[in-house]
Short mmCIF file of C-alpha atoms in Angstrom, two decimals:
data_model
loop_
_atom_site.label_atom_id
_atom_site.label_comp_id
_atom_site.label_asym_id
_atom_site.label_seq_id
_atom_site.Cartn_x
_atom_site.Cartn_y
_atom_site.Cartn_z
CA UNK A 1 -92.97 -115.41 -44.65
CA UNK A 2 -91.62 -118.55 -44.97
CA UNK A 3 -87.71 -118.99 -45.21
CA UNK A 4 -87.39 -122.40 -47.57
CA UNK A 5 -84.28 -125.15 -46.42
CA UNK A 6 -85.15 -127.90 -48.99
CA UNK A 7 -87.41 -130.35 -50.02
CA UNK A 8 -88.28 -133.90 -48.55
CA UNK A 9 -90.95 -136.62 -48.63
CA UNK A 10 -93.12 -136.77 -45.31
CA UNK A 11 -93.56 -137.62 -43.09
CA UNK A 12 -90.19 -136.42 -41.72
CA UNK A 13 -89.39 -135.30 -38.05
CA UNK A 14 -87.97 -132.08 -37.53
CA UNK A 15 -89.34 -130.96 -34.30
CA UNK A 16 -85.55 -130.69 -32.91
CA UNK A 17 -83.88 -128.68 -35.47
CA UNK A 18 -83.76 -124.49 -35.37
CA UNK A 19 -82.82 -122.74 -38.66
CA UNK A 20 -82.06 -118.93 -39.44
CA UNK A 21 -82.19 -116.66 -35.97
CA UNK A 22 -82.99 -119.81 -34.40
CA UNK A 23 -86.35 -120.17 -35.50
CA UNK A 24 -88.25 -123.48 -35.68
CA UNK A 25 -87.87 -125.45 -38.74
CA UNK A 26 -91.34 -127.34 -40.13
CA UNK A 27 -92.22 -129.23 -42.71
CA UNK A 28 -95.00 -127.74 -45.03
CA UNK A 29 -96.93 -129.25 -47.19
CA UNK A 30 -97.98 -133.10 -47.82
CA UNK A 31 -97.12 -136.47 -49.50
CA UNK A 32 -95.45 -137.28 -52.01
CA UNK A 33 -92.73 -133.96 -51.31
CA UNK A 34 -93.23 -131.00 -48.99
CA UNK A 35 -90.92 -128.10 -48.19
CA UNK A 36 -89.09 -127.47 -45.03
CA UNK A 37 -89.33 -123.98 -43.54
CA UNK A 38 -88.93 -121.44 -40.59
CA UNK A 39 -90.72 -118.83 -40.24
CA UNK A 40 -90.09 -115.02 -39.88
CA UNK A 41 -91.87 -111.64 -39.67
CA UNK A 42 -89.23 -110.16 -41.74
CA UNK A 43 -86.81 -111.13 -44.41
CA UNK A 44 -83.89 -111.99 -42.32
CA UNK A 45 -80.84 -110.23 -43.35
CA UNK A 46 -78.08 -111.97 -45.48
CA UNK A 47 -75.38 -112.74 -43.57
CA UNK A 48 -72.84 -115.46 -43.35
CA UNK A 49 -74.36 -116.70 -40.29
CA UNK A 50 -77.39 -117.04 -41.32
CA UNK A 51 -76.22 -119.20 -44.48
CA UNK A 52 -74.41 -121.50 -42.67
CA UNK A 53 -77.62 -121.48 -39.84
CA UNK A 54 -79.58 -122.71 -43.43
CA UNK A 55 -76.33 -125.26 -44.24
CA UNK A 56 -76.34 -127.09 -41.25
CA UNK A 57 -80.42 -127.43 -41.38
CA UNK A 58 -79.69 -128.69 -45.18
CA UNK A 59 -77.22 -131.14 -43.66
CA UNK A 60 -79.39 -132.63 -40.71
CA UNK A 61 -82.04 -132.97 -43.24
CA UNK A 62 -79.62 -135.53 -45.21
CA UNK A 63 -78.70 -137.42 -42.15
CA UNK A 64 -82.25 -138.17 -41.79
CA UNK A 65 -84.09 -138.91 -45.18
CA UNK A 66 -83.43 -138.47 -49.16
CA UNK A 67 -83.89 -134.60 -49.15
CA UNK A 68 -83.01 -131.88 -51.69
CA UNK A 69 -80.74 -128.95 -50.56
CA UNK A 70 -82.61 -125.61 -51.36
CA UNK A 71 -80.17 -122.80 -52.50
CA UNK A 72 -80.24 -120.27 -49.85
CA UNK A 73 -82.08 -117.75 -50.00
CA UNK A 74 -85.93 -118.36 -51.09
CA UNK A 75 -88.47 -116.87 -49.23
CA UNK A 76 -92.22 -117.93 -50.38
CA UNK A 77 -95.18 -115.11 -48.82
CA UNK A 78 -97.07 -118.11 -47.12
CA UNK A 79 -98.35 -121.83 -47.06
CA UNK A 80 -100.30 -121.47 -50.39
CA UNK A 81 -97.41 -120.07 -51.91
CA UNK A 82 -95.64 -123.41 -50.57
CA UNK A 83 -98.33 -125.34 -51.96
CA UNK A 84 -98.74 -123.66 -55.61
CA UNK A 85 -94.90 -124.50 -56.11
CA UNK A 86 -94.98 -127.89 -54.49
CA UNK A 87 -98.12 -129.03 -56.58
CA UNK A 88 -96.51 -127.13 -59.93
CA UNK A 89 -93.21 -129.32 -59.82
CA UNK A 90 -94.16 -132.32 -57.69
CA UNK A 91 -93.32 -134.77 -60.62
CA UNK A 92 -89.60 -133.17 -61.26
CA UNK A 93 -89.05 -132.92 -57.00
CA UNK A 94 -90.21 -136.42 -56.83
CA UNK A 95 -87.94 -137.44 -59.41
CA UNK A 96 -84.78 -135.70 -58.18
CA UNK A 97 -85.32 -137.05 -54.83
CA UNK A 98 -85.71 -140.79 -56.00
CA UNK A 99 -82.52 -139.84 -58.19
CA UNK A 100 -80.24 -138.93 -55.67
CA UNK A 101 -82.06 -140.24 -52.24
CA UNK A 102 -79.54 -139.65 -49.04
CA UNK A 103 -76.56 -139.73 -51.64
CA UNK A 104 -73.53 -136.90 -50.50
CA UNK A 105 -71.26 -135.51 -52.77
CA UNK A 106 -67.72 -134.99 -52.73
CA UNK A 107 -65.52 -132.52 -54.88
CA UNK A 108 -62.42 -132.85 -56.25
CA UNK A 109 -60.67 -130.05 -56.74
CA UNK A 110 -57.67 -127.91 -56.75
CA UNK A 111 -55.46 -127.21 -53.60
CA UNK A 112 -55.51 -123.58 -55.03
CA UNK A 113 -57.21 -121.28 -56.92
CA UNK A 114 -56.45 -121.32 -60.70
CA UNK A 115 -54.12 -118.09 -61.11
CA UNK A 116 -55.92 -114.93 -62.83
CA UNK A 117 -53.03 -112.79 -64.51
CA UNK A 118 -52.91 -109.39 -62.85
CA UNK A 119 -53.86 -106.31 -64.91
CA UNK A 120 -51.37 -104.82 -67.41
CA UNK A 121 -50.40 -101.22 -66.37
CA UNK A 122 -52.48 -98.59 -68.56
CA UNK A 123 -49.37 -96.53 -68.91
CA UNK A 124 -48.45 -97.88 -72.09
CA UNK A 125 -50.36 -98.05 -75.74
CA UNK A 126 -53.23 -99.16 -75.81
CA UNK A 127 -52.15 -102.26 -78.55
CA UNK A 128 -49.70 -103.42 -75.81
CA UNK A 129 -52.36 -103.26 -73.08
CA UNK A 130 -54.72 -105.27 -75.36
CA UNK A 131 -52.25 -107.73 -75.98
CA UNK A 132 -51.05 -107.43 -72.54
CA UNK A 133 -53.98 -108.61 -71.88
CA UNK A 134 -54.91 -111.27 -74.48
CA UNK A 135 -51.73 -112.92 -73.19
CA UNK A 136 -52.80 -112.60 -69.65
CA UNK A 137 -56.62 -114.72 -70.90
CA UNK A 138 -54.20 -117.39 -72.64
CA UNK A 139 -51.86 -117.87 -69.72
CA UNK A 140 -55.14 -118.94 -67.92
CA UNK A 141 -57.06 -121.04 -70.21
CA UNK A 142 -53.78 -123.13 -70.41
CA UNK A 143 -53.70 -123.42 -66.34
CA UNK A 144 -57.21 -124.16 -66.54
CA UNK A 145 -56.97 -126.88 -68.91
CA UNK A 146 -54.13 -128.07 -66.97
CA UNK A 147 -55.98 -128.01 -63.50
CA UNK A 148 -59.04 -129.93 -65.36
CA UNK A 149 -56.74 -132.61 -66.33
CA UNK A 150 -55.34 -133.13 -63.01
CA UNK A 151 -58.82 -133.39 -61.57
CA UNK A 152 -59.79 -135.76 -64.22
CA UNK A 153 -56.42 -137.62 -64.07
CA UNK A 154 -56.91 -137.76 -59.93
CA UNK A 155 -60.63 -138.44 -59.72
CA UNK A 156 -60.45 -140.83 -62.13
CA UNK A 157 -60.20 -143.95 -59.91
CA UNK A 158 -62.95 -142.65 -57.75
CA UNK A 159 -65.49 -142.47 -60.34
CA UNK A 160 -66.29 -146.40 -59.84
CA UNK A 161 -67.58 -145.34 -56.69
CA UNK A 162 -70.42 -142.26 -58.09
CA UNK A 163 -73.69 -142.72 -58.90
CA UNK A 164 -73.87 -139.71 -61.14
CA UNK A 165 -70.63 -137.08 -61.78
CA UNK A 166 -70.78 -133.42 -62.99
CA UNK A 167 -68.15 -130.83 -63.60
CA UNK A 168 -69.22 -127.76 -62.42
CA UNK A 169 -67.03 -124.22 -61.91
CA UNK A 170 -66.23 -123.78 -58.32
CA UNK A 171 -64.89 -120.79 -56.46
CA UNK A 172 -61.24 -122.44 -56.71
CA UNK A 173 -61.58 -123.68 -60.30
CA UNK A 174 -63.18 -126.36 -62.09
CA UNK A 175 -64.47 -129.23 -59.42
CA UNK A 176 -65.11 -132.65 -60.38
CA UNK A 177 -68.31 -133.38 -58.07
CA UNK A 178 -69.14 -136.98 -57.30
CA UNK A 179 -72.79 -138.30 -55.93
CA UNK A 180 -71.59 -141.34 -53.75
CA UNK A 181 -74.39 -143.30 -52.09
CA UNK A 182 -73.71 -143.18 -47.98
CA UNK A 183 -72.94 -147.26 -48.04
CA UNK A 184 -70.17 -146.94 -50.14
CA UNK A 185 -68.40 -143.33 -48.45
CA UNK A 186 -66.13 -145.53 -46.29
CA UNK A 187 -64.74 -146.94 -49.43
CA UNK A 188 -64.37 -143.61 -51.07
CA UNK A 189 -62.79 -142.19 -48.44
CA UNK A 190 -60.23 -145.04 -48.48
CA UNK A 191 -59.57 -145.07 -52.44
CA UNK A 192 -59.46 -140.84 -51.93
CA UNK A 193 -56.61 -140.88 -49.43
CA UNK A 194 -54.18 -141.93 -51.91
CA UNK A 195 -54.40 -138.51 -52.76
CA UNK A 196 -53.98 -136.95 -49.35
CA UNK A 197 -50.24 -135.43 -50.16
CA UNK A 198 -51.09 -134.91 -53.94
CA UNK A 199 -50.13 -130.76 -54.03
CA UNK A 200 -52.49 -130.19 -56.73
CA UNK A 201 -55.66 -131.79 -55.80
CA UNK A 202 -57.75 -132.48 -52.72
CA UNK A 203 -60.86 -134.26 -52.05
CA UNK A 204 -63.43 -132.47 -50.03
CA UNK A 205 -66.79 -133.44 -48.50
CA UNK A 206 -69.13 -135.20 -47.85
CA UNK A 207 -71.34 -132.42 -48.51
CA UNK A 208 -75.08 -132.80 -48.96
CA UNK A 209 -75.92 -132.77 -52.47
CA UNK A 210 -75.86 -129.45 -53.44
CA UNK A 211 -74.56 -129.99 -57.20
CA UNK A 212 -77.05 -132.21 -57.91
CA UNK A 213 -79.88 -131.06 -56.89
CA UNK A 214 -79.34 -127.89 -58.95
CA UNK A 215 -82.88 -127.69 -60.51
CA UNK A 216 -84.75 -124.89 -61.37
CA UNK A 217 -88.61 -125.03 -59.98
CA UNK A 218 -91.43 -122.74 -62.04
CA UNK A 219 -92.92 -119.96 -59.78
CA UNK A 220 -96.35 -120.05 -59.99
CA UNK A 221 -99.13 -117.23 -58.40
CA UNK A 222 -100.67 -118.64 -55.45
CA UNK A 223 -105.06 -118.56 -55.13
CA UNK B 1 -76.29 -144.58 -42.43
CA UNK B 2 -75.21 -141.59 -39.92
CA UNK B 3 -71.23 -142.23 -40.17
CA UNK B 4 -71.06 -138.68 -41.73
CA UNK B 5 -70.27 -135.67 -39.73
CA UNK B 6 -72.80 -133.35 -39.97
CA UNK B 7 -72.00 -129.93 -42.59
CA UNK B 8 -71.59 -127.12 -43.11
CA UNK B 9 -67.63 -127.98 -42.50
CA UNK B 10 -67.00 -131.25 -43.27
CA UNK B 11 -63.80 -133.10 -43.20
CA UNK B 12 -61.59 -132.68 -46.21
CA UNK B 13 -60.26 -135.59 -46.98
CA UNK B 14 -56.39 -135.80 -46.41
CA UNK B 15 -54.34 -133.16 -44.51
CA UNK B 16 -56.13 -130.71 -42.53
CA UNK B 17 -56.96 -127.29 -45.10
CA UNK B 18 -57.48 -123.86 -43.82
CA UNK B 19 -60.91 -123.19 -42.57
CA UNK B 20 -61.03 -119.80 -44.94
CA UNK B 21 -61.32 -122.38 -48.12
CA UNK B 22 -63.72 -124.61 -46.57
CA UNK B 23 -66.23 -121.83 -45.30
CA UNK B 24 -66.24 -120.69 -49.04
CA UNK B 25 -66.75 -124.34 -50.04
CA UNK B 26 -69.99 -123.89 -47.65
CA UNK B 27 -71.10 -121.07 -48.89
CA UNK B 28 -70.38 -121.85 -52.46
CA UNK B 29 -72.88 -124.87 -52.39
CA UNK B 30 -75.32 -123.03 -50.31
CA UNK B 31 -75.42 -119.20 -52.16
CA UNK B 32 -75.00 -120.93 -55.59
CA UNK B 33 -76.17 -124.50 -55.87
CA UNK B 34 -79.46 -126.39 -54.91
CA UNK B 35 -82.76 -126.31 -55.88
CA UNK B 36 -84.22 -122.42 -56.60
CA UNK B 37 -87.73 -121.40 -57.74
CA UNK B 38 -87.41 -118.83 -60.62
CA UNK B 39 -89.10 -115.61 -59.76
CA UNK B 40 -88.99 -116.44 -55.90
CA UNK B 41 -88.51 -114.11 -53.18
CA UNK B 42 -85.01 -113.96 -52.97
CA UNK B 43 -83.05 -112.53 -49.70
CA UNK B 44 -81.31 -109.24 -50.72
CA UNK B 45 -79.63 -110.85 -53.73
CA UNK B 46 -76.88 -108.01 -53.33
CA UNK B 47 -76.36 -108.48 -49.58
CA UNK B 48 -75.89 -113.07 -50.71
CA UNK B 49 -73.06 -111.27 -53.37
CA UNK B 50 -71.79 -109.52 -50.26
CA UNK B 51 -71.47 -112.26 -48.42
CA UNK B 52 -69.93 -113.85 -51.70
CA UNK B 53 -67.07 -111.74 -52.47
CA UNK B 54 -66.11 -111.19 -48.90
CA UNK B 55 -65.36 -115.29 -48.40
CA UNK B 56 -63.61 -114.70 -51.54
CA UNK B 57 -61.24 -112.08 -50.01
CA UNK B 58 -60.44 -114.14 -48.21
CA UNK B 59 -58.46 -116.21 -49.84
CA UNK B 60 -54.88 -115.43 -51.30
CA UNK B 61 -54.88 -114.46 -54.66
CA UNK B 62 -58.54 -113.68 -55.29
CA UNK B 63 -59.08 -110.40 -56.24
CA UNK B 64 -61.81 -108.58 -56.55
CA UNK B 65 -63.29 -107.57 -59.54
CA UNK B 66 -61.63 -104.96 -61.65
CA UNK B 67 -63.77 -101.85 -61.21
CA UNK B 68 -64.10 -99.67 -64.52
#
């Protein structure tokens, strides 16, 4: 079976990398996008290693050519599988990968995560544990709206500097992601400093372009 | 175009931030963001949750969910 890393236009060298349990990484498939794989006997098991064994295969894929970050985690039966996706969505793949070529993204967002009010005791009536708890849902929307304004207030000067923005929720809270083209990072990284002591905010990347390559391919049956 | 340090742990940029809230960064982007086929074959979708909510124990202050 055939572990998928993300999706590029070939030809694209990738003799050198290893992927998942160190197995070879290839590129299936042909112009104008094909998939790059390793393959394994088994489903390898989900493990933390393994997803960062995927990340830094996503990553070197990035540094080479535009390239679209798979989410970890597919596994296609075989080549024809490969190839029934790839000729099923070659138009949108194409198009993503002209759209965001060997762009990174950074993230803006909080230092922290955005505070989740802790569980009223059941002890009491159950009106004071509802409202308890409708208090507690308040308390957060307000520090959410709060955090989202900081982001926006801090990121603000770095938009000049994105291609494309979204606002996505992250583990930590809402994230202001920016796609910055790799010619202009220097200068982002410059105009972010400014907000290297902010306590609220931080900056972090340059990650390959996860966020905006979030697209959802049809399955199709393979012959 | 290779000034970039290679993932999955970039740089943040400004002071130095624990490695706990950049590995969930990582796997953030890579369980939950990028391209996806629907109806693929997709690795033990529990054991990628695992993996999920233990980065998320991680950090101070996230709890886990509120079992019934």
């Amino acid at each position: 079976m055939l572990l998928i890393y993300g999706f590029v236009a070939p030809p694209l060298p990738v003799d050198d990398l290893t992927g998942v349990d160190g197995a070879p990484v290839e590129v299936v498939g042909s112009a104008p996008v094909a998939a790059v794989v390793s393959r394994h006997v088994e489903v390898p098991p989900t493990t933390e290693e393994h997803a960062l064994a995927h990340a830094r295969v996503v990553a070197a894929l990035g540094e080479r050519a535009p390239s679209l970050p798979g989410r970890y985690g597919i596994v296609l039966p075989d080549e024809p599988a490969v190839a029934a996706v790839l000729a099923n969505a070659t138009e949108s793949l194409q198009t993503a990968l002209a759209r965001v070529g060997t762009a990174v993204e950074f993230a803006v967002r909080g230092r922290e995560r955005v505070a989740v009010p802790p569980s009223p005791p059941r002890d009491g009536s159950g009106r004071a544990y509802l409202e308890a708890r409708l208090a507690g849902e308040r308390a957060r929307e307000v520090a959410i709206a709060e955090r989202h304004a900081a982001i926006a207030a801090a990121s603000e000067p770095l938009r000049a500097f994105a291609t494309e923005e979204l606002w996505v929720e992250g583990p930590l809270g809402p994230e202001h992601c920016l796609l910055i083209r790799r010619d202009d990072v220097a200068a982002f990284r410059s105009a972010a400093a400014s907000l290297d002591d902010d306590p609220v905010v931080r900056v972090t990347g340059p990650w390959p372009p996860y966020t905006f390559a979030s697209v959802t391919l049809p399955h199709v049956e393979s012959a | 175009m290779s000034e970039l340090q290679p993932a999955p742990r970039p740089e943040t940029v400004g002071t130095a931030e624990s490695d706990e809230t950049t590995l969930v960064d990582v796997l953030d982007r890579v369980i939950d963001r990028g391209v996806v086929i629907s109806g693929d074959v997709i690795l033990g979708v529990a054991g990628v949750d695992l993996i999920y909510l233990g980065v998320r124990l991680v950090l101070h202050g996230i709890d886990p969910p509120e079992l019934p």
